[in-house]
Coordinates of C-alpha atoms and ligand atoms in Angstrom, one line a residue:
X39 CA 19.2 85.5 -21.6
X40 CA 18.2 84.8 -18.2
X41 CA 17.6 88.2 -16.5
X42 CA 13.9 87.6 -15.6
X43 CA 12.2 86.4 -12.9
X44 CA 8.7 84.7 -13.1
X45 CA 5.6 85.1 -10.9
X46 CA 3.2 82.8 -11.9
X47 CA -0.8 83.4 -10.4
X48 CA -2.4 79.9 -10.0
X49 CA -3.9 79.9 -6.6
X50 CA -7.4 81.1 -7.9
X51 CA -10.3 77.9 -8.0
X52 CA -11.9 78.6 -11.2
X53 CA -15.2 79.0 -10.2
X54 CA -16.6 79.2 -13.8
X55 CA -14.9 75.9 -14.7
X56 CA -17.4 74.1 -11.9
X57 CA -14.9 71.6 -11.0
X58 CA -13.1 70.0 -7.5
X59 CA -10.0 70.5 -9.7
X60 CA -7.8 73.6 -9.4
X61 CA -8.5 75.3 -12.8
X62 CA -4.7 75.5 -14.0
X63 CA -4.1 71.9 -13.5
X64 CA -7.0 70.9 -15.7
X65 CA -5.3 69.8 -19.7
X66 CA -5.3 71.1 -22.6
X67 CA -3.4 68.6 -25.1
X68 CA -2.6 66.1 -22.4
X69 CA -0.5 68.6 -20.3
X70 CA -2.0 70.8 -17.4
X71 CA -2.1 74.5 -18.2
X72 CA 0.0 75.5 -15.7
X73 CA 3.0 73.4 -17.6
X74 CA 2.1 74.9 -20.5
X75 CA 3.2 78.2 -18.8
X76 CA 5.9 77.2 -17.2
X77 CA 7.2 75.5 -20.6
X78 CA 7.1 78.8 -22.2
X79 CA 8.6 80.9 -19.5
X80 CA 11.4 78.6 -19.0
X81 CA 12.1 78.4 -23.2
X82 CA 12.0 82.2 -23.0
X83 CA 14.5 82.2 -20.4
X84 CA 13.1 82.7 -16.8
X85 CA 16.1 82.3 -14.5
X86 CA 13.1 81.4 -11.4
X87 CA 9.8 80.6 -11.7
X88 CA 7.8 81.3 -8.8
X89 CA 3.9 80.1 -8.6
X90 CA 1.8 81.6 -5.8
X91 CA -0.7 78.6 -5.0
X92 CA -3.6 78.8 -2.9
X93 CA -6.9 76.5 -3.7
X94 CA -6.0 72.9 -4.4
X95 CA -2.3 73.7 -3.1
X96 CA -0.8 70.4 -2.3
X97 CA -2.2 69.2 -5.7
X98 CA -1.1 71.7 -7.6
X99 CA 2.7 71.7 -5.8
X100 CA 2.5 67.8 -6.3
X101 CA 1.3 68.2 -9.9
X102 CA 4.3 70.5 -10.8
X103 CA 7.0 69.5 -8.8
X104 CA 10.7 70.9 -8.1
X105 CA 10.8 73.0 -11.3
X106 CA 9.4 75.4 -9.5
X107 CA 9.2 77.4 -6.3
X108 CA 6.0 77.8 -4.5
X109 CA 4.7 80.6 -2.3
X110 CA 1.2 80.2 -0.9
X111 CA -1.7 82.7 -0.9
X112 CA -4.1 82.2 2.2
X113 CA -7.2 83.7 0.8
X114 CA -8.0 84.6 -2.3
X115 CA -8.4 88.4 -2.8
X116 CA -7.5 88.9 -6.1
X117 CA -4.5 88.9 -8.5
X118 CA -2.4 91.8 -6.9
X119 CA -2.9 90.2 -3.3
X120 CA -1.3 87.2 -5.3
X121 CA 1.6 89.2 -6.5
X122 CA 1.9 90.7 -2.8
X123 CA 2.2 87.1 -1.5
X124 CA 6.3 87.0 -3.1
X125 CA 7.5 90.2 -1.9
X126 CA 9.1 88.4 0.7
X127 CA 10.5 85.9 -1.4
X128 CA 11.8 88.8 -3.9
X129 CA 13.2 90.7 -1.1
X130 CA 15.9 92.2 -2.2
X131 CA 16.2 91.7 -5.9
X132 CA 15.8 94.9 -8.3
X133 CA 15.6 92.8 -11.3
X134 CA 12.4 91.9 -13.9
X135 CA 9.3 89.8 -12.8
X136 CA 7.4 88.8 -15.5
X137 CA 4.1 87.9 -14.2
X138 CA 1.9 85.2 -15.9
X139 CA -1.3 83.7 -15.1
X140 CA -1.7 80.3 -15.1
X141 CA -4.8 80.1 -17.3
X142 CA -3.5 80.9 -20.6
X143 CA -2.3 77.4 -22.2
X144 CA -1.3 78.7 -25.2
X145 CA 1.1 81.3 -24.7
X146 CA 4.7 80.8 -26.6
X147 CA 8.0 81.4 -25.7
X148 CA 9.2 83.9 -28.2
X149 CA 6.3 86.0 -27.7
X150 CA 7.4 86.1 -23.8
X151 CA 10.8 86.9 -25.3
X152 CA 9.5 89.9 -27.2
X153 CA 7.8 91.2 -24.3
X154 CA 10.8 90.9 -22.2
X155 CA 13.0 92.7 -24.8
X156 CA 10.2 95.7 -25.5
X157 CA 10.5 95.9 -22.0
X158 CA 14.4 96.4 -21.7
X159 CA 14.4 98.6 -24.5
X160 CA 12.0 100.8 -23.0
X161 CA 13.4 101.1 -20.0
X162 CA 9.9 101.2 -18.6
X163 CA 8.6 100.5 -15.3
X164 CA 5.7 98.0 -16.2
X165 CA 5.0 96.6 -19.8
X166 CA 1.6 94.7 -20.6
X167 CA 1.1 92.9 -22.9
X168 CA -2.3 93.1 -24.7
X169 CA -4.5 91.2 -27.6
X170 CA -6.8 92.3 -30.1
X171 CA -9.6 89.7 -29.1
X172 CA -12.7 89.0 -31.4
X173 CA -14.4 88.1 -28.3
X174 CA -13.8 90.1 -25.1
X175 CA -16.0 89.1 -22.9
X176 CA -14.8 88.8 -19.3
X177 CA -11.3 90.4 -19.9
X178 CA -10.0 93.5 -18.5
X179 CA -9.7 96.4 -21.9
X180 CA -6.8 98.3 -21.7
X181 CA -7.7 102.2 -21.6
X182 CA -5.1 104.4 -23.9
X183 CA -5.2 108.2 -24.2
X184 CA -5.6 110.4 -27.4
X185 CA -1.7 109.7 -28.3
X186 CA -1.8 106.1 -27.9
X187 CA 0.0 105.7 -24.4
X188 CA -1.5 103.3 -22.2
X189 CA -3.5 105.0 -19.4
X190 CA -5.3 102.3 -17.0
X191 CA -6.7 98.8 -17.7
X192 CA -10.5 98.8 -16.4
X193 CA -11.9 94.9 -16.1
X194 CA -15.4 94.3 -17.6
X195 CA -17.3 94.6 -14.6
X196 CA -16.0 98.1 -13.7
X197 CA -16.0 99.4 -17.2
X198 CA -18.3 102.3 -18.5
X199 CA -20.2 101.5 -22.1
X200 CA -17.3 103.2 -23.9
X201 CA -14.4 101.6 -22.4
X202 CA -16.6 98.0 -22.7
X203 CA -16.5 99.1 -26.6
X204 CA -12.6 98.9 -26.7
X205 CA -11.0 94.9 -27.7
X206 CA -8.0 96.0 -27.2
X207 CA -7.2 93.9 -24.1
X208 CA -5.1 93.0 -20.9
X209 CA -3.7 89.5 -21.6
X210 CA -2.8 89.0 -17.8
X211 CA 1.0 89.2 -18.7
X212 CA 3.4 91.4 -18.0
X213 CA 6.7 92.9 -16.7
X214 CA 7.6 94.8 -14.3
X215 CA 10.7 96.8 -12.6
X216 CA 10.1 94.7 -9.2
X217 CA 10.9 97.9 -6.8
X218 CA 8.3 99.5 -8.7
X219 CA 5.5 96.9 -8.5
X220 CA 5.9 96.1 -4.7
X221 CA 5.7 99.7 -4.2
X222 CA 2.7 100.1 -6.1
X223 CA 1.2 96.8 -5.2
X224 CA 1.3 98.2 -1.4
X225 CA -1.5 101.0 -2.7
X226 CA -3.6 99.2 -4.7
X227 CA -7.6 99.0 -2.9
X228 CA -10.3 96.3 -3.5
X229 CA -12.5 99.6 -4.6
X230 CA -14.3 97.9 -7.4
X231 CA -17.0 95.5 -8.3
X232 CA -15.7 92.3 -7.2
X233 CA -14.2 93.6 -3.7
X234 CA -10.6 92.3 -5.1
X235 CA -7.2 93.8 -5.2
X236 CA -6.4 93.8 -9.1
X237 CA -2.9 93.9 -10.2
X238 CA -4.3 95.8 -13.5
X239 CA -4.4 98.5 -11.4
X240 CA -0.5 99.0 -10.7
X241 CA -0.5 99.6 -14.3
X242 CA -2.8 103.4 -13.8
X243 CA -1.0 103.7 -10.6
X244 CA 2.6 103.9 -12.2
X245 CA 1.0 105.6 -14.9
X246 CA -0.2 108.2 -12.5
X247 CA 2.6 108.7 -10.6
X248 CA 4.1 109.7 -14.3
X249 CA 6.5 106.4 -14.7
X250 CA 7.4 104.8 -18.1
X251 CA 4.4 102.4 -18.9
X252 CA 5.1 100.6 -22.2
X253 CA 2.7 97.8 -24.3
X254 CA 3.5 94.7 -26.5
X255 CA 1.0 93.7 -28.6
X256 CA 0.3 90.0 -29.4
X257 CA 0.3 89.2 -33.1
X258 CA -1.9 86.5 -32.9
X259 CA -4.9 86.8 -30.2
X260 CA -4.9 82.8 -29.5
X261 CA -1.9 83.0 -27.7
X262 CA -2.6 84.9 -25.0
X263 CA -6.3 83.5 -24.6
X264 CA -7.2 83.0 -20.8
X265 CA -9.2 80.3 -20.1
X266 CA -12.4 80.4 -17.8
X267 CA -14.5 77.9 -18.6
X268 CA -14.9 74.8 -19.9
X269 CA -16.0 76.2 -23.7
X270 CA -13.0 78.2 -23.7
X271 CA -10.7 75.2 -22.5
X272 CA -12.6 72.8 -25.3
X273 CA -10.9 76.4 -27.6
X274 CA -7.8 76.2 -26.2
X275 CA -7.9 72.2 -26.7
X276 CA -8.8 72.4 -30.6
X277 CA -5.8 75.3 -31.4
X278 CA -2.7 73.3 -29.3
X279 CA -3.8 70.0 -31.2
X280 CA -3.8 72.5 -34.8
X281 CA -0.4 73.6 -33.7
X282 CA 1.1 70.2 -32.7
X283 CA 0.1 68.6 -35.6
X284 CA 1.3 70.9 -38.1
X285 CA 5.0 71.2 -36.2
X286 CA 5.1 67.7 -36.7
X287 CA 4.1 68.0 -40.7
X288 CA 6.6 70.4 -41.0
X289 CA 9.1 68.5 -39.3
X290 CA 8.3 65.7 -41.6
X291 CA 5.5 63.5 -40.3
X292 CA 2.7 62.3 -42.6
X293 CA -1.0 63.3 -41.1
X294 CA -3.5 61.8 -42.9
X295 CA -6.2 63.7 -41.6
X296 CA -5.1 66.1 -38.7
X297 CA -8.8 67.1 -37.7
X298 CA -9.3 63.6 -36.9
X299 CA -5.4 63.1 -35.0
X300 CA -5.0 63.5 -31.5
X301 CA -1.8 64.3 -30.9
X302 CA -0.1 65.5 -27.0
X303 CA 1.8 68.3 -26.6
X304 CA 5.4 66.4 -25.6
X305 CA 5.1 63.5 -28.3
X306 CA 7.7 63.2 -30.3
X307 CA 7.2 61.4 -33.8
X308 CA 10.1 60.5 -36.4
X309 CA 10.2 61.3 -40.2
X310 CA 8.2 59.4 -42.9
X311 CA 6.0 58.2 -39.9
X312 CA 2.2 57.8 -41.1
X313 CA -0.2 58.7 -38.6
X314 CA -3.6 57.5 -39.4
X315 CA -7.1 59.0 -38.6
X316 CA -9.0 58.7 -35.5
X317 CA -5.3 58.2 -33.5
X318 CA -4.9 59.5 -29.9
X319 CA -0.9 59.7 -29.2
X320 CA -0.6 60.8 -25.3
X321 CA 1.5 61.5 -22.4
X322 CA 5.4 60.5 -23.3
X323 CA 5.3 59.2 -26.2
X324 CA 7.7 58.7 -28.3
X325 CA 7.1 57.4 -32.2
X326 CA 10.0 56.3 -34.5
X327 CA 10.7 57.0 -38.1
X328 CA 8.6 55.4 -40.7
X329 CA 6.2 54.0 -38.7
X330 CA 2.6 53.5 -39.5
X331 CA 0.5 54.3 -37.0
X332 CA -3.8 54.1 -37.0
X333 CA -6.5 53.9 -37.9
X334 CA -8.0 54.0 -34.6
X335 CA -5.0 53.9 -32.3
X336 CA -4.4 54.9 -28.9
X337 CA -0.9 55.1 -27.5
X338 CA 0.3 56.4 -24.5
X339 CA 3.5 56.6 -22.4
X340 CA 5.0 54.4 -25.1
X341 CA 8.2 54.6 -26.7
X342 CA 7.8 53.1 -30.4
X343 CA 10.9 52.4 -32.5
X344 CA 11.2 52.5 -36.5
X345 CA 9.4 50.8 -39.1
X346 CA 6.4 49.4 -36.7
X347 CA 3.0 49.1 -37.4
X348 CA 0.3 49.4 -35.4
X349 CA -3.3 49.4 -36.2
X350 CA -6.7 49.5 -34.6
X351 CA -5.0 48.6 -30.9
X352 CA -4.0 49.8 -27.8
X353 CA -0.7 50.4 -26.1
X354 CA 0.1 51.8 -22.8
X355 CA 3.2 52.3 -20.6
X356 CA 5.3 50.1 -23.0
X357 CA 8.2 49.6 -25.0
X358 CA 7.7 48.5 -28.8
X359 CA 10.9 48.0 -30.8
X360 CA 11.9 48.4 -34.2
X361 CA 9.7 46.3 -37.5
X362 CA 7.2 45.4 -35.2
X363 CA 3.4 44.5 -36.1
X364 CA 0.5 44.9 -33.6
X365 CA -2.6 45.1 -34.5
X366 CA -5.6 44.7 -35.3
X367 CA -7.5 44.7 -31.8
X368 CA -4.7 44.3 -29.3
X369 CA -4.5 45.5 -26.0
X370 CA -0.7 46.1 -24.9
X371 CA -0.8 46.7 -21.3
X372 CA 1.9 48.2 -18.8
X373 CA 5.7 47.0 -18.2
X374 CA 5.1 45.0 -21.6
X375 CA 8.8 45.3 -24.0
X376 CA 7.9 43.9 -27.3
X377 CA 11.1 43.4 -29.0
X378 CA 12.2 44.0 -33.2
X379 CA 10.4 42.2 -35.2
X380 CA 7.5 41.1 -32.8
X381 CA 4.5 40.5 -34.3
X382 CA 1.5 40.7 -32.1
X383 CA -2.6 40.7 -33.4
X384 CA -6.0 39.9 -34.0
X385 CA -7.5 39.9 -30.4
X386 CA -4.3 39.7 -28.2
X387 CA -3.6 41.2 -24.8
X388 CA -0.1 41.1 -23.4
X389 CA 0.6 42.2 -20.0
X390 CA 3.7 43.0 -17.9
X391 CA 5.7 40.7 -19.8
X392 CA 8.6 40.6 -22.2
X393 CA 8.1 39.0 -26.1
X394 CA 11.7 38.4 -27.7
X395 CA 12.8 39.3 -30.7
X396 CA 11.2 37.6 -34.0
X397 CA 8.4 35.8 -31.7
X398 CA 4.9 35.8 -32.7
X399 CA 1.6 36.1 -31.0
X400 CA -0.9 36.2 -33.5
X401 CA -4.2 35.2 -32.5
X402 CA -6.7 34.9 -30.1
X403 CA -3.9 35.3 -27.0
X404 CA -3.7 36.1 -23.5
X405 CA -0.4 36.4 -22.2
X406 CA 0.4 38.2 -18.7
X407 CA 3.5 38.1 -16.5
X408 CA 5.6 36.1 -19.3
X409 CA 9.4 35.8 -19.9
X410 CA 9.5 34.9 -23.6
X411 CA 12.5 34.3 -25.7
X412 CA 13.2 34.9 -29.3
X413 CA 11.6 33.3 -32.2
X414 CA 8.9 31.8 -30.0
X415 CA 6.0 31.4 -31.8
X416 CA 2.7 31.3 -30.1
X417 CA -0.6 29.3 -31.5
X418 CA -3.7 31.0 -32.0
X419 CA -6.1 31.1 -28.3
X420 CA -3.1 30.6 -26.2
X421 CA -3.6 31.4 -22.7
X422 CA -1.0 32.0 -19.8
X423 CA -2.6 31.3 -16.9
X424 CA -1.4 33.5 -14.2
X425 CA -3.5 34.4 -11.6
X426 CA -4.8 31.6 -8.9
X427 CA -7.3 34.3 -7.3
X428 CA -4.6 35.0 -4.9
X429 CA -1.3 35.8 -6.7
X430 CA 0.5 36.3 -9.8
X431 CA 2.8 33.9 -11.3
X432 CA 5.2 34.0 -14.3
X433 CA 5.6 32.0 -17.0
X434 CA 9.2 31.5 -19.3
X435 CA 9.0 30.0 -22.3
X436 CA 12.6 29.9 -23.5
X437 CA 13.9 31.0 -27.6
X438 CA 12.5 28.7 -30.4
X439 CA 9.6 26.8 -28.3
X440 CA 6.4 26.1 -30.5
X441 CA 3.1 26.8 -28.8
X442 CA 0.6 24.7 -30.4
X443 CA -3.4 26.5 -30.8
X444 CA -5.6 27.1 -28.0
X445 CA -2.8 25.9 -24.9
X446 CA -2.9 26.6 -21.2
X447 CA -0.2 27.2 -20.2
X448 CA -0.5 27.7 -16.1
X449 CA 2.3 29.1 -14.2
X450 CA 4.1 29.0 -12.7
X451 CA 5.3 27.1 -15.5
X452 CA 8.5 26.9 -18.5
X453 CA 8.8 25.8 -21.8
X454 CA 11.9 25.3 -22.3
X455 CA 14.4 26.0 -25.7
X456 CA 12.9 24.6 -28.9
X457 CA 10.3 22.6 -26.5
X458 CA 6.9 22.0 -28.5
X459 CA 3.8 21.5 -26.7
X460 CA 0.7 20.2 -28.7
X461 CA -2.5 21.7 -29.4
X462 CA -4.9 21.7 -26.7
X463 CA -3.1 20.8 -24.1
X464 CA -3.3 22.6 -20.0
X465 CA 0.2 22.5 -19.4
X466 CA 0.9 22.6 -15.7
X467 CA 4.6 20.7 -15.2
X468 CA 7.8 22.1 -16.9
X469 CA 8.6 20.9 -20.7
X470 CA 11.9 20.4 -21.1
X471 CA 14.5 21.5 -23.6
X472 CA 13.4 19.7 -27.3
X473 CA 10.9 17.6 -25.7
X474 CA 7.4 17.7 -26.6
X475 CA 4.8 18.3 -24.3
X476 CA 1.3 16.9 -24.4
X477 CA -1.6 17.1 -22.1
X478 CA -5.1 16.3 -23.5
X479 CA -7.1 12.6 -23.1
X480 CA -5.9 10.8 -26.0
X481 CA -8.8 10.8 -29.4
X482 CA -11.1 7.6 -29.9
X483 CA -13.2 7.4 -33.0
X484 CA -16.3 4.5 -32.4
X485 CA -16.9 3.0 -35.9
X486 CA -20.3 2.8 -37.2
X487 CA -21.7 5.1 -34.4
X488 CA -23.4 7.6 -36.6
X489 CA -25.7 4.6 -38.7
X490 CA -26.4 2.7 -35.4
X491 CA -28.1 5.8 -33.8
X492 CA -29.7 6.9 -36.8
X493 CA -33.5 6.3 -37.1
Ligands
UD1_781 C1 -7.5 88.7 -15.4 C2 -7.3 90.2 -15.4 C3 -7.9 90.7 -16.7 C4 -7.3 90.1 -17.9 C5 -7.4 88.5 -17.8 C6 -6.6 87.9 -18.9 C7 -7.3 90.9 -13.1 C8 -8.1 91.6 -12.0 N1 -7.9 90.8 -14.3 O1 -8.9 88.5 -15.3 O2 -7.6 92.1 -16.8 O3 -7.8 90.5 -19.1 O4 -6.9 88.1 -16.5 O5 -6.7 86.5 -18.9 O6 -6.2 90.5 -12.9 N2 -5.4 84.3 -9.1 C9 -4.7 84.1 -8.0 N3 -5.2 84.6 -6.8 C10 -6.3 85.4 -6.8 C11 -7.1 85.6 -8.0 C12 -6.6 85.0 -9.2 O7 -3.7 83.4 -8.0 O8 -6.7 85.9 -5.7 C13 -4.9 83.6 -10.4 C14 -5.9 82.7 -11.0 O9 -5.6 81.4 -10.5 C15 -5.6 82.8 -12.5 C16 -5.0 84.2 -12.6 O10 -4.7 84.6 -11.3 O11 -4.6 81.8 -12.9 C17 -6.1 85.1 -13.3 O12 -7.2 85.1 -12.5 P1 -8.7 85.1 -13.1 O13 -9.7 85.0 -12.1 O14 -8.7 84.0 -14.2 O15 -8.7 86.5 -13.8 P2 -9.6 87.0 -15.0 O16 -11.0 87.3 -14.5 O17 -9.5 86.2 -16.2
CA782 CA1 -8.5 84.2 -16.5

């Protein structure tokens, strides 16, 4: 089903959210609001999404990108100005537009679906969809008559006592025949309180000019809440994070506390995977199968394989592999690949480097801009020295080499295979292959020190 057309409003600021930042790109559950429409249009089958921009356009257009098409509105006179800004761009086509708004984060696709279909059925000019809100402060309330039908939507500020009284309200969604909204849209007036040009008023209009005007109902008022204001994204925020978490539950994840889990709205997570309290999974990420992930964890733009473990740490823009043990208090930083069986803790940061499979980091450890093999193990306060104040420098140290504690190892610099270096030594030549490298002044013990300086 792809016989829809989208229209998408997002070139209003957001005066009420107080912010430099276009209000539809600001996030709810890691992803701006404006993706959260689009995701739901597209899984309800839009053929074309269209988003009229206007404040913050280049940042919004660079924010979204190709997947969609973007037609810009000069000055911001309201939403049917914004709708008026496509005619040219529809020119031509007869079809449905389904317009959205691109404040209302929490829509879902098959309600979109079931709005397109009433629509069809009906064979109606304009269908709107509407929720029953516990709270309707600032929306418009859709007026019906005696029988039911809907007669006009009236927005809060214009609204007499009894129509304020009414929560059945506009949810800012709806479609329309597209011959029939441009035609209306070219007799709407800015005759109202806030000097705009509303597109809730095509809906009396076609209902005056006695064409079929048909409502869907939302089942559930969150979907359709619009957000305004920073309150209402802090809402929106708490009800995507309910709803991720339990689609992962039911899709086999293990959430120890889910009031307490923080979880992005494109994360995917494998069965029999634990996920700990106080854990904040964001952007891509991608989680394995029975992993156990937390307490206090923060991954993001990760991909995690199966069976690893990672506790009380940080990981971003990384690649962790299957078996693998980080944690506690470790800091994996960007274009780091930890391979299987890694194990990496207890006060470690690794950056931009790559840790081969079996090796072990797990103490006390800075390692940055390092090639290291397999089954390399690494003694506790090792330090790769990689920065001179000017540049970076890599260090390799090759499969099997031996680390001994609290090393220096400054780069540019290799160990080579099955190399051991001893404890405490600044390392600043090549060890070769099987040799032992040692760098440290050499111990001498004074006898009888202690008694001649006593007293
Ligand atoms: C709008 C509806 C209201 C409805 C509510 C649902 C109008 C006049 N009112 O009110 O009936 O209950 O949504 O959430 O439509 N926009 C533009 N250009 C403009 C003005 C707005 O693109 O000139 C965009 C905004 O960026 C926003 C969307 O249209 O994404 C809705 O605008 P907003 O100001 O939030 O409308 P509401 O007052 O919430
Ligand atoms: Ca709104």
């Amino acid at each position: 089903m792809s016989d829809f057309v989208t229209v998408i409003m997002a070139a209003g600021k957001g005066t009420r959210m107080k912010s430099t930042l276009p209000k539809v790109l600001h996030k709810v559950g890691g992803k701006p609001m404006l993706g959260h429409v689009l995701s739901a249009a597209n899984a309800a089958g839009a053929g074309r999404n269209i988003v009229v921009i206007g404040f913050g356009a280049d940042v919004v257009q660079e924010t979204i990108g190709p997947e969609a098409e973007f037609v810009v509105q000069r000055e911001q006179l309201g939403t049917g100005h914004a709708v008026l800004q496509t005619r040219d761009r529809l020119a031509g086509y007869t079809g449905t537009v389904m317009v959205l708004s691109g404040d209302t984060p929490l829509l879902q696709p098959e309600l979109l679906a079931r709005l397109f279909e009433a629509h069809r059925r009906e064979a109606a000019a304009a269908t709107v969809l509407t929720g029953l809100m516990p709270d309707t402060t600032g929306y418009g309330r859709v007026i019906r008559d005696s029988e039911g039908r809907v007669v006009k939507i009236v927005e809060q500020k214009d609204a007499s006592p009894a129509e304020l009284a009414v929560n059945e309200v506009n949810a800012g969604i709806y479609c329309f025949e597209a011959p029939a909204l441009f035609e209306a849209l070219g007799r709407i007036t800015c005759d109202n309180q806030q000097c705009e040009y509303y597109l809730p008023d095509v809906v009396g209009l076609l209902v005056k000019a006695g064409t079929k005007v048909w409502a869907v109902a939302a089942d559930d008022y969150q979907d359709t809440l619009g957000i305004n204001s920073r309150r209402q994204l802090a809402e929106a925020e708490k009800i995507l994070r309910a709803r991720k978490n339990m689609a992962l539950m039911d899709a086999g994840v293990t959430i120890m506390d889910p009031d307490s889990t923080f979880i992005d709205a494109e994360v995917t997570i494998g069965t029999d995977t634990v996920v700990y309290p106080f854990t904040w999974l964001e952007g891509q990420t991608s989680v394995g199968s029975r992993c156990a992930i937390g307490p206090n964890t923060r991954i993001a733009d990760s991909a995690v394989g199966d069976d690893t473990t990672i506790h009380f740490s940080y990981a971003h823009d990384c690649r962790i592999g299957n078996g693998v043990t980080v944690g506690p208090y470790v800091h994996i930083r960007p274009q780091t690949a930890l391979a299987d069986k890694v194990k990496v803790g207890n006060f470690v940061e690794i950056k931009n480097s790559l840790v081969g499979e079996g090796s072990k980091v797990p103490h006390l450890s800075y390692i940055g801009d390092t090639d290291m093999g397999t089954g390399v193990n690494i003694g506790s306060g090792t330090i790769t020295v990689n920065y001179d104040g000017k540049k970076k420098y890599r260090t390799t140290i090759e499969d099997n080499a031996f680390i001994g504690c609290n090393t220096n190892l400054v780069a540019p610099v290799k160990v080579g295979h099955g190399a051991y270096v001893a404890a405490g030594s600044t390392i600043t030549k090549d060890v070769p292959s099987s040799a032992l490298g040692v760098a440290r002044a050499r111990q001498s013990n004074i006898e009888g020190w202690v008694s001649r300086n006593k007293g």
